[in-house]
Amino acid sequence: MKEKVRVASGQGFWGDLLSAPIDQVRGGQIDYLMLDYLAEVTMSIVQKQKQRDPKAGYARDFIALMREILPDCVEKNIKVLSNAGGVNVEGCADAVKDVANELGLQGKVKIGMVTGDDILHRLEEFLAQGVEINNMDTGESLQTILDKVQSANVYLGAQPLVEALGKGAQIIVGGRLTDTGLTLAPLMHEFGWTFEDWDKVATGTIAGHIIECGAQCSG
């Protein structure tokens, strides 16, 4: 078990500077790199992109970044956790695999996928089961605007990320993952914490909140 784990936050939104995570990987002596791309409006954007092109729907910046840093990550054994998958996690993971192959790293990178957050296709099912999904301000049922809904996602926390790390994944791609989970998962994995270790989980969650939007924590 490690005495300390260094987690770097390299992206705070889709379109953030790529120079930050590149510098972190090449000069930061880090163990993990977490990358956050998704805001609420971003989810509707990637969903529209996927509707136009089934192969789209994820943060393309992530693929450009992987092309720059993947060799360094493999050499230094830096693990990457990201929500860059948007609404097409499998497509994003496939794109990372293509980059690995292009760089001659096939067989050297284990890519993990975390799915299950996208529930757009299940909204009608939930309503039919009597699940109440109402506007918090007006009380109106989701049924009244169902045909206009562009995206519907639930947040997934640290648990599936911890499982992926436990299975040896080096690059983990997910969709709507909690910002804090991207930081908490490496700590739980490395230190052997469980979800019953409330104080430790709280500590890791606070660390995630502090660094979740990249360089903003430095003022």
PDB file of C-alpha atoms in Angstrom:
ATOM      1  CA  MET A   1       0.000   0.000   0.000  1.00  0.00           C
ATOM      2  CA  LYS A   2       1.316   3.443  -0.951  1.00  0.00           C
ATOM      3  CA  GLU A   3       1.921   6.148   1.638  1.00  0.00           C
ATOM      4  CA  LYS A   4       0.830   8.865  -0.760  1.00  0.00           C
ATOM      5  CA  VAL A   5      -0.939   9.146  -4.099  1.00  0.00           C
ATOM      6  CA  ARG A   6      -0.562  12.090  -6.454  1.00  0.00           C
ATOM      7  CA  VAL A   7      -3.684  12.901  -8.454  1.00  0.00           C
ATOM      8  CA  ALA A   8      -3.568  15.702 -11.024  1.00  0.00           C
ATOM      9  CA  SER A   9      -6.637  17.430 -12.445  1.00  0.00           C
ATOM     10  CA  GLY A  10      -5.902  18.311 -16.039  1.00  0.00           C
ATOM     11  CA  GLN A  11      -9.201  19.434 -17.562  1.00  0.00           C
ATOM     12  CA  GLY A  12     -12.094  21.375 -16.067  1.00  0.00           C
ATOM     13  CA  PHE A  13     -14.346  21.527 -19.121  1.00  0.00           C
ATOM     14  CA  TRP A  14     -14.508  20.560 -22.782  1.00  0.00           C
ATOM     15  CA  GLY A  15     -12.261  23.063 -24.536  1.00  0.00           C
ATOM     16  CA  ASP A  16      -9.854  23.574 -21.638  1.00  0.00           C
ATOM     17  CA  LEU A  17      -6.162  24.034 -22.471  1.00  0.00           C
ATOM     18  CA  LEU A  18      -4.404  20.786 -23.362  1.00  0.00           C
ATOM     19  CA  SER A  19      -1.063  22.178 -22.233  1.00  0.00           C
ATOM     20  CA  ALA A  20      -1.918  21.683 -18.548  1.00  0.00           C
ATOM     21  CA  PRO A  21      -2.324  17.878 -18.565  1.00  0.00           C
ATOM     22  CA  ILE A  22       0.640  17.546 -20.917  1.00  0.00           C
ATOM     23  CA  ASP A  23       2.808  19.448 -18.423  1.00  0.00           C
ATOM     24  CA  GLN A  24       1.408  17.428 -15.529  1.00  0.00           C
ATOM     25  CA  VAL A  25       2.206  14.111 -17.179  1.00  0.00           C
ATOM     26  CA  ARG A  26       5.667  15.071 -18.399  1.00  0.00           C
ATOM     27  CA  GLY A  27       6.867  16.994 -15.368  1.00  0.00           C
ATOM     28  CA  GLY A  28       4.514  16.504 -12.451  1.00  0.00           C
ATOM     29  CA  GLN A  29       5.604  13.162 -10.974  1.00  0.00           C
ATOM     30  CA  ILE A  30       1.954  12.107 -10.784  1.00  0.00           C
ATOM     31  CA  ASP A  31       0.320   8.723 -10.287  1.00  0.00           C
ATOM     32  CA  TYR A  32      -3.110   9.564 -11.689  1.00  0.00           C
ATOM     33  CA  LEU A  33      -4.552  12.094 -14.109  1.00  0.00           C
ATOM     34  CA  MET A  34      -8.244  12.910 -13.871  1.00  0.00           C
ATOM     35  CA  LEU A  35      -9.973  14.762 -16.698  1.00  0.00           C
ATOM     36  CA  ASP A  36     -13.422  16.357 -16.409  1.00  0.00           C
ATOM     37  CA  TYR A  37     -15.145  17.406 -19.636  1.00  0.00           C
ATOM     38  CA  LEU A  38     -18.873  17.380 -18.933  1.00  0.00           C
ATOM     39  CA  ALA A  39     -21.161  20.210 -17.874  1.00  0.00           C
ATOM     40  CA  GLU A  40     -24.957  20.084 -18.059  1.00  0.00           C
ATOM     41  CA  VAL A  41     -25.073  21.881 -21.399  1.00  0.00           C
ATOM     42  CA  THR A  42     -22.285  19.649 -22.716  1.00  0.00           C
ATOM     43  CA  MET A  43     -24.510  16.598 -22.280  1.00  0.00           C
ATOM     44  CA  SER A  44     -27.139  17.981 -24.646  1.00  0.00           C
ATOM     45  CA  ILE A  45     -24.432  18.979 -27.135  1.00  0.00           C
ATOM     46  CA  VAL A  46     -22.853  15.518 -27.296  1.00  0.00           C
ATOM     47  CA  GLN A  47     -26.298  13.904 -27.515  1.00  0.00           C
ATOM     48  CA  LYS A  48     -27.168  16.049 -30.540  1.00  0.00           C
ATOM     49  CA  GLN A  49     -23.813  15.164 -32.100  1.00  0.00           C
ATOM     50  CA  LYS A  50     -24.519  11.470 -31.639  1.00  0.00           C
ATOM     51  CA  GLN A  51     -27.974  11.844 -33.180  1.00  0.00           C
ATOM     52  CA  ARG A  52     -26.318  13.284 -36.289  1.00  0.00           C
ATOM     53  CA  ASP A  53     -23.452  10.778 -36.271  1.00  0.00           C
ATOM     54  CA  PRO A  54     -23.690   7.533 -34.237  1.00  0.00           C
ATOM     55  CA  LYS A  55     -19.888   7.474 -33.993  1.00  0.00           C
ATOM     56  CA  ALA A  56     -19.805  10.889 -32.271  1.00  0.00           C
ATOM     57  CA  GLY A  57     -21.041  11.890 -28.830  1.00  0.00           C
ATOM     58  CA  TYR A  58     -17.829  12.135 -26.814  1.00  0.00           C
ATOM     59  CA  ALA A  59     -15.169  14.764 -26.046  1.00  0.00           C
ATOM     60  CA  ARG A  60     -12.848  14.756 -29.044  1.00  0.00           C
ATOM     61  CA  ASP A  61     -10.292  16.855 -27.149  1.00  0.00           C
ATOM     62  CA  PHE A  62      -9.610  13.771 -25.052  1.00  0.00           C
ATOM     63  CA  ILE A  63      -8.474  11.816 -28.094  1.00  0.00           C
ATOM     64  CA  ALA A  64      -6.146  14.629 -29.163  1.00  0.00           C
ATOM     65  CA  LEU A  65      -4.714  14.659 -25.646  1.00  0.00           C
ATOM     66  CA  MET A  66      -4.235  10.884 -25.607  1.00  0.00           C
ATOM     67  CA  ARG A  67      -2.232  11.153 -28.793  1.00  0.00           C
ATOM     68  CA  GLU A  68       0.139  13.496 -26.955  1.00  0.00           C
ATOM     69  CA  ILE A  69       0.470  11.811 -23.566  1.00  0.00           C
ATOM     70  CA  LEU A  70      -0.308   8.108 -23.966  1.00  0.00           C
ATOM     71  CA  PRO A  71       3.329   7.055 -24.536  1.00  0.00           C
ATOM     72  CA  ASP A  72       4.375   8.996 -21.416  1.00  0.00           C
ATOM     73  CA  CYS A  73       1.545   7.475 -19.384  1.00  0.00           C
ATOM     74  CA  VAL A  74       2.585   3.974 -20.400  1.00  0.00           C
ATOM     75  CA  GLU A  75       6.246   4.658 -19.639  1.00  0.00           C
ATOM     76  CA  LYS A  76       5.519   6.209 -16.231  1.00  0.00           C
ATOM     77  CA  ASN A  77       2.548   3.963 -15.377  1.00  0.00           C
ATOM     78  CA  ILE A  78       0.247   6.957 -14.980  1.00  0.00           C
ATOM     79  CA  LYS A  79      -3.419   6.006 -14.902  1.00  0.00           C
ATOM     80  CA  VAL A  80      -6.050   8.243 -16.496  1.00  0.00           C
ATOM     81  CA  LEU A  81      -9.673   8.583 -15.364  1.00  0.00           C
ATOM     82  CA  SER A  82     -12.087  10.629 -17.446  1.00  0.00           C
ATOM     83  CA  ASN A  83     -15.738  11.303 -18.196  1.00  0.00           C
ATOM     84  CA  ALA A  84     -14.815  12.066 -21.810  1.00  0.00           C
ATOM     85  CA  GLY A  85     -17.118   9.283 -23.021  1.00  0.00           C
ATOM     86  CA  GLY A  86     -20.105  11.615 -22.906  1.00  0.00           C
ATOM     87  CA  VAL A  87     -23.003   9.634 -24.385  1.00  0.00           C
ATOM     88  CA  ASN A  88     -20.803   7.310 -26.441  1.00  0.00           C
ATOM     89  CA  VAL A  89     -18.396   5.682 -24.026  1.00  0.00           C
ATOM     90  CA  GLU A  90     -17.711   2.725 -26.287  1.00  0.00           C
ATOM     91  CA  GLY A  91     -16.945   4.996 -29.236  1.00  0.00           C
ATOM     92  CA  CYS A  92     -14.542   7.011 -27.102  1.00  0.00           C
ATOM     93  CA  ALA A  93     -12.800   3.882 -25.827  1.00  0.00           C
ATOM     94  CA  ASP A  94     -12.477   2.596 -29.389  1.00  0.00           C
ATOM     95  CA  ALA A  95     -10.896   5.901 -30.415  1.00  0.00           C
ATOM     96  CA  VAL A  96      -8.365   5.594 -27.575  1.00  0.00           C
ATOM     97  CA  LYS A  97      -7.602   2.059 -28.731  1.00  0.00           C
ATOM     98  CA  ASP A  98      -7.030   3.354 -32.266  1.00  0.00           C
ATOM     99  CA  VAL A  99      -4.593   5.954 -30.927  1.00  0.00           C
ATOM    100  CA  ALA A 100      -2.740   3.281 -28.964  1.00  0.00           C
ATOM    101  CA  ASN A 101      -2.425   1.180 -32.103  1.00  0.00           C
ATOM    102  CA  GLU A 102      -1.229   4.173 -34.136  1.00  0.00           C
ATOM    103  CA  LEU A 103       1.476   4.821 -31.539  1.00  0.00           C
ATOM    104  CA  GLY A 104       2.616   1.209 -31.486  1.00  0.00           C
ATOM    105  CA  LEU A 105       1.246   0.620 -27.999  1.00  0.00           C
ATOM    106  CA  GLN A 106      -1.157  -2.200 -28.797  1.00  0.00           C
ATOM    107  CA  GLY A 107      -1.182  -4.745 -26.000  1.00  0.00           C
ATOM    108  CA  LYS A 108       0.463  -2.289 -23.599  1.00  0.00           C
ATOM    109  CA  VAL A 109      -2.626  -0.301 -22.596  1.00  0.00           C
ATOM    110  CA  LYS A 110      -5.662  -1.704 -20.800  1.00  0.00           C
ATOM    111  CA  ILE A 111      -8.726   0.456 -21.436  1.00  0.00           C
ATOM    112  CA  GLY A 112     -11.701   0.342 -19.076  1.00  0.00           C
ATOM    113  CA  MET A 113     -15.239   1.554 -19.764  1.00  0.00           C
ATOM    114  CA  VAL A 114     -17.801   2.682 -17.189  1.00  0.00           C
ATOM    115  CA  THR A 115     -21.340   2.723 -18.578  1.00  0.00           C
ATOM    116  CA  GLY A 116     -24.902   2.830 -17.281  1.00  0.00           C
ATOM    117  CA  ASP A 117     -25.395   6.547 -16.711  1.00  0.00           C
ATOM    118  CA  ASP A 118     -27.347   7.250 -19.919  1.00  0.00           C
ATOM    119  CA  ILE A 119     -31.046   6.615 -19.204  1.00  0.00           C
ATOM    120  CA  LEU A 120     -32.577   8.573 -22.090  1.00  0.00           C
ATOM    121  CA  HIS A 121     -33.927   5.393 -23.672  1.00  0.00           C
ATOM    122  CA  ARG A 122     -35.544   4.328 -20.380  1.00  0.00           C
ATOM    123  CA  LEU A 123     -37.576   7.439 -19.529  1.00  0.00           C
ATOM    124  CA  GLU A 124     -40.825   6.083 -20.979  1.00  0.00           C
ATOM    125  CA  GLU A 125     -40.266   2.827 -19.097  1.00  0.00           C
ATOM    126  CA  PHE A 126     -39.816   4.667 -15.803  1.00  0.00           C
ATOM    127  CA  LEU A 127     -42.945   6.765 -16.338  1.00  0.00           C
ATOM    128  CA  ALA A 128     -44.956   3.661 -17.244  1.00  0.00           C
ATOM    129  CA  GLN A 129     -43.831   2.082 -13.968  1.00  0.00           C
ATOM    130  CA  GLY A 130     -45.247   5.026 -12.069  1.00  0.00           C
ATOM    131  CA  VAL A 131     -41.948   6.707 -11.293  1.00  0.00           C
ATOM    132  CA  GLU A 132     -42.628  10.398 -10.748  1.00  0.00           C
ATOM    133  CA  ILE A 133     -40.173  12.646 -12.567  1.00  0.00           C
ATOM    134  CA  ASN A 134     -41.460  16.174 -12.122  1.00  0.00           C
ATOM    135  CA  ASN A 135     -40.191  19.694 -12.678  1.00  0.00           C
ATOM    136  CA  MET A 136     -38.960  20.889  -9.279  1.00  0.00           C
ATOM    137  CA  ASP A 137     -40.247  24.440  -9.899  1.00  0.00           C
ATOM    138  CA  THR A 138     -43.605  23.865 -11.594  1.00  0.00           C
ATOM    139  CA  GLY A 139     -44.457  20.314 -10.565  1.00  0.00           C
ATOM    140  CA  GLU A 140     -45.178  19.383 -14.179  1.00  0.00           C
ATOM    141  CA  SER A 141     -44.547  15.781 -15.156  1.00  0.00           C
ATOM    142  CA  LEU A 142     -41.715  14.890 -17.489  1.00  0.00           C
ATOM    143  CA  GLN A 143     -44.408  13.348 -19.679  1.00  0.00           C
ATOM    144  CA  THR A 144     -45.423  16.828 -20.886  1.00  0.00           C
ATOM    145  CA  ILE A 145     -42.021  17.474 -22.498  1.00  0.00           C
ATOM    146  CA  LEU A 146     -40.808  13.935 -23.103  1.00  0.00           C
ATOM    147  CA  ASP A 147     -40.538  14.433 -26.866  1.00  0.00           C
ATOM    148  CA  LYS A 148     -38.228  17.417 -26.326  1.00  0.00           C
ATOM    149  CA  VAL A 149     -35.747  15.794 -23.931  1.00  0.00           C
ATOM    150  CA  GLN A 150     -32.268  15.695 -25.467  1.00  0.00           C
ATOM    151  CA  SER A 151     -30.359  13.903 -22.719  1.00  0.00           C
ATOM    152  CA  ALA A 152     -31.020  12.134 -19.435  1.00  0.00           C
ATOM    153  CA  ASN A 153     -28.221  10.840 -17.256  1.00  0.00           C
ATOM    154  CA  VAL A 154     -27.632   9.715 -13.700  1.00  0.00           C
ATOM    155  CA  TYR A 155     -24.364  10.368 -11.936  1.00  0.00           C
ATOM    156  CA  LEU A 156     -22.139   7.359 -11.266  1.00  0.00           C
ATOM    157  CA  GLY A 157     -19.712   7.664  -8.365  1.00  0.00           C
ATOM    158  CA  ALA A 158     -16.386   6.154  -7.419  1.00  0.00           C
ATOM    159  CA  GLN A 159     -17.453   2.511  -7.100  1.00  0.00           C
ATOM    160  CA  PRO A 160     -17.314   1.444 -10.781  1.00  0.00           C
ATOM    161  CA  LEU A 161     -14.038   3.335 -11.170  1.00  0.00           C
ATOM    162  CA  VAL A 162     -12.551   1.472  -8.211  1.00  0.00           C
ATOM    163  CA  GLU A 163     -13.679  -1.789  -9.802  1.00  0.00           C
ATOM    164  CA  ALA A 164     -12.062  -0.847 -13.123  1.00  0.00           C
ATOM    165  CA  LEU A 165      -8.789   0.027 -11.406  1.00  0.00           C
ATOM    166  CA  GLY A 166      -8.927  -3.257  -9.536  1.00  0.00           C
ATOM    167  CA  LYS A 167      -9.137  -5.075 -12.858  1.00  0.00           C
ATOM    168  CA  GLY A 168      -5.977  -3.379 -14.075  1.00  0.00           C
ATOM    169  CA  ALA A 169      -7.369  -0.648 -16.311  1.00  0.00           C
ATOM    170  CA  GLN A 170      -4.891   2.142 -17.063  1.00  0.00           C
ATOM    171  CA  ILE A 171      -7.154   4.405 -19.128  1.00  0.00           C
ATOM    172  CA  ILE A 172     -10.734   4.569 -17.838  1.00  0.00           C
ATOM    173  CA  VAL A 173     -13.445   6.262 -19.873  1.00  0.00           C
ATOM    174  CA  GLY A 174     -16.948   6.938 -18.609  1.00  0.00           C
ATOM    175  CA  GLY A 175     -19.934   9.159 -19.173  1.00  0.00           C
ATOM    176  CA  ARG A 176     -21.629  11.144 -16.403  1.00  0.00           C
ATOM    177  CA  LEU A 177     -19.221  10.425 -13.566  1.00  0.00           C
ATOM    178  CA  THR A 178     -19.110  12.566 -10.447  1.00  0.00           C
ATOM    179  CA  ASP A 179     -16.256  15.047 -10.449  1.00  0.00           C
ATOM    180  CA  THR A 180     -15.207  13.943  -6.979  1.00  0.00           C
ATOM    181  CA  GLY A 181     -15.382  10.255  -7.896  1.00  0.00           C
ATOM    182  CA  LEU A 182     -12.605  10.718 -10.430  1.00  0.00           C
ATOM    183  CA  THR A 183     -10.292  11.662  -7.552  1.00  0.00           C
ATOM    184  CA  LEU A 184     -11.782   9.514  -4.807  1.00  0.00           C
ATOM    185  CA  ALA A 185     -11.520   6.259  -6.781  1.00  0.00           C
ATOM    186  CA  PRO A 186      -7.697   6.250  -7.047  1.00  0.00           C
ATOM    187  CA  LEU A 187      -7.407   6.930  -3.313  1.00  0.00           C
ATOM    188  CA  MET A 188      -9.799   4.119  -2.431  1.00  0.00           C
ATOM    189  CA  HIS A 189      -7.996   1.761  -4.784  1.00  0.00           C
ATOM    190  CA  GLU A 190      -4.487   2.575  -3.575  1.00  0.00           C
ATOM    191  CA  PHE A 191      -5.219   2.865   0.151  1.00  0.00           C
ATOM    192  CA  GLY A 192      -7.702   0.002   0.341  1.00  0.00           C
ATOM    193  CA  TRP A 193     -10.533   2.166   1.672  1.00  0.00           C
ATOM    194  CA  THR A 194     -14.087   0.847   1.702  1.00  0.00           C
ATOM    195  CA  PHE A 195     -17.301   2.851   1.511  1.00  0.00           C
ATOM    196  CA  GLU A 196     -17.741   2.186   5.227  1.00  0.00           C
ATOM    197  CA  ASP A 197     -14.586   4.213   5.953  1.00  0.00           C
ATOM    198  CA  TRP A 198     -16.711   7.342   6.179  1.00  0.00           C
ATOM    199  CA  ASP A 199     -14.059   9.812   7.330  1.00  0.00           C
ATOM    200  CA  LYS A 200     -11.545   8.646   4.737  1.00  0.00           C
ATOM    201  CA  VAL A 201     -14.119   8.726   1.947  1.00  0.00           C
ATOM    202  CA  ALA A 202     -15.089  12.233   3.068  1.00  0.00           C
ATOM    203  CA  THR A 203     -11.437  13.290   2.952  1.00  0.00           C
ATOM    204  CA  GLY A 204     -11.041  11.946  -0.581  1.00  0.00           C
ATOM    205  CA  THR A 205     -14.285  13.612  -1.636  1.00  0.00           C
ATOM    206  CA  ILE A 206     -13.080  16.977  -0.344  1.00  0.00           C
ATOM    207  CA  ALA A 207      -9.818  16.537  -2.256  1.00  0.00           C
ATOM    208  CA  GLY A 208     -11.887  15.858  -5.364  1.00  0.00           C
ATOM    209  CA  HIS A 209     -13.994  18.987  -4.830  1.00  0.00           C
ATOM    210  CA  ILE A 210     -10.872  21.125  -4.489  1.00  0.00           C
ATOM    211  CA  ILE A 211      -9.167  20.013  -7.708  1.00  0.00           C
ATOM    212  CA  GLU A 212     -12.190  19.042  -9.822  1.00  0.00           C
ATOM    213  CA  CYS A 213     -12.096  22.096 -12.084  1.00  0.00           C
ATOM    214  CA  GLY A 214      -8.421  22.035 -12.886  1.00  0.00           C
ATOM    215  CA  ALA A 215      -6.281  25.045 -12.086  1.00  0.00           C
ATOM    216  CA  GLN A 216      -9.118  26.983 -10.444  1.00  0.00           C
ATOM    217  CA  CYS A 217      -7.986  25.661  -7.043  1.00  0.00           C
ATOM    218  CA  SER A 218      -4.763  27.667  -7.356  1.00  0.00           C
ATOM    219  CA  GLY A 219      -6.564  31.002  -7.517  1.00  0.00           C
TER     220      GLY A 219
END
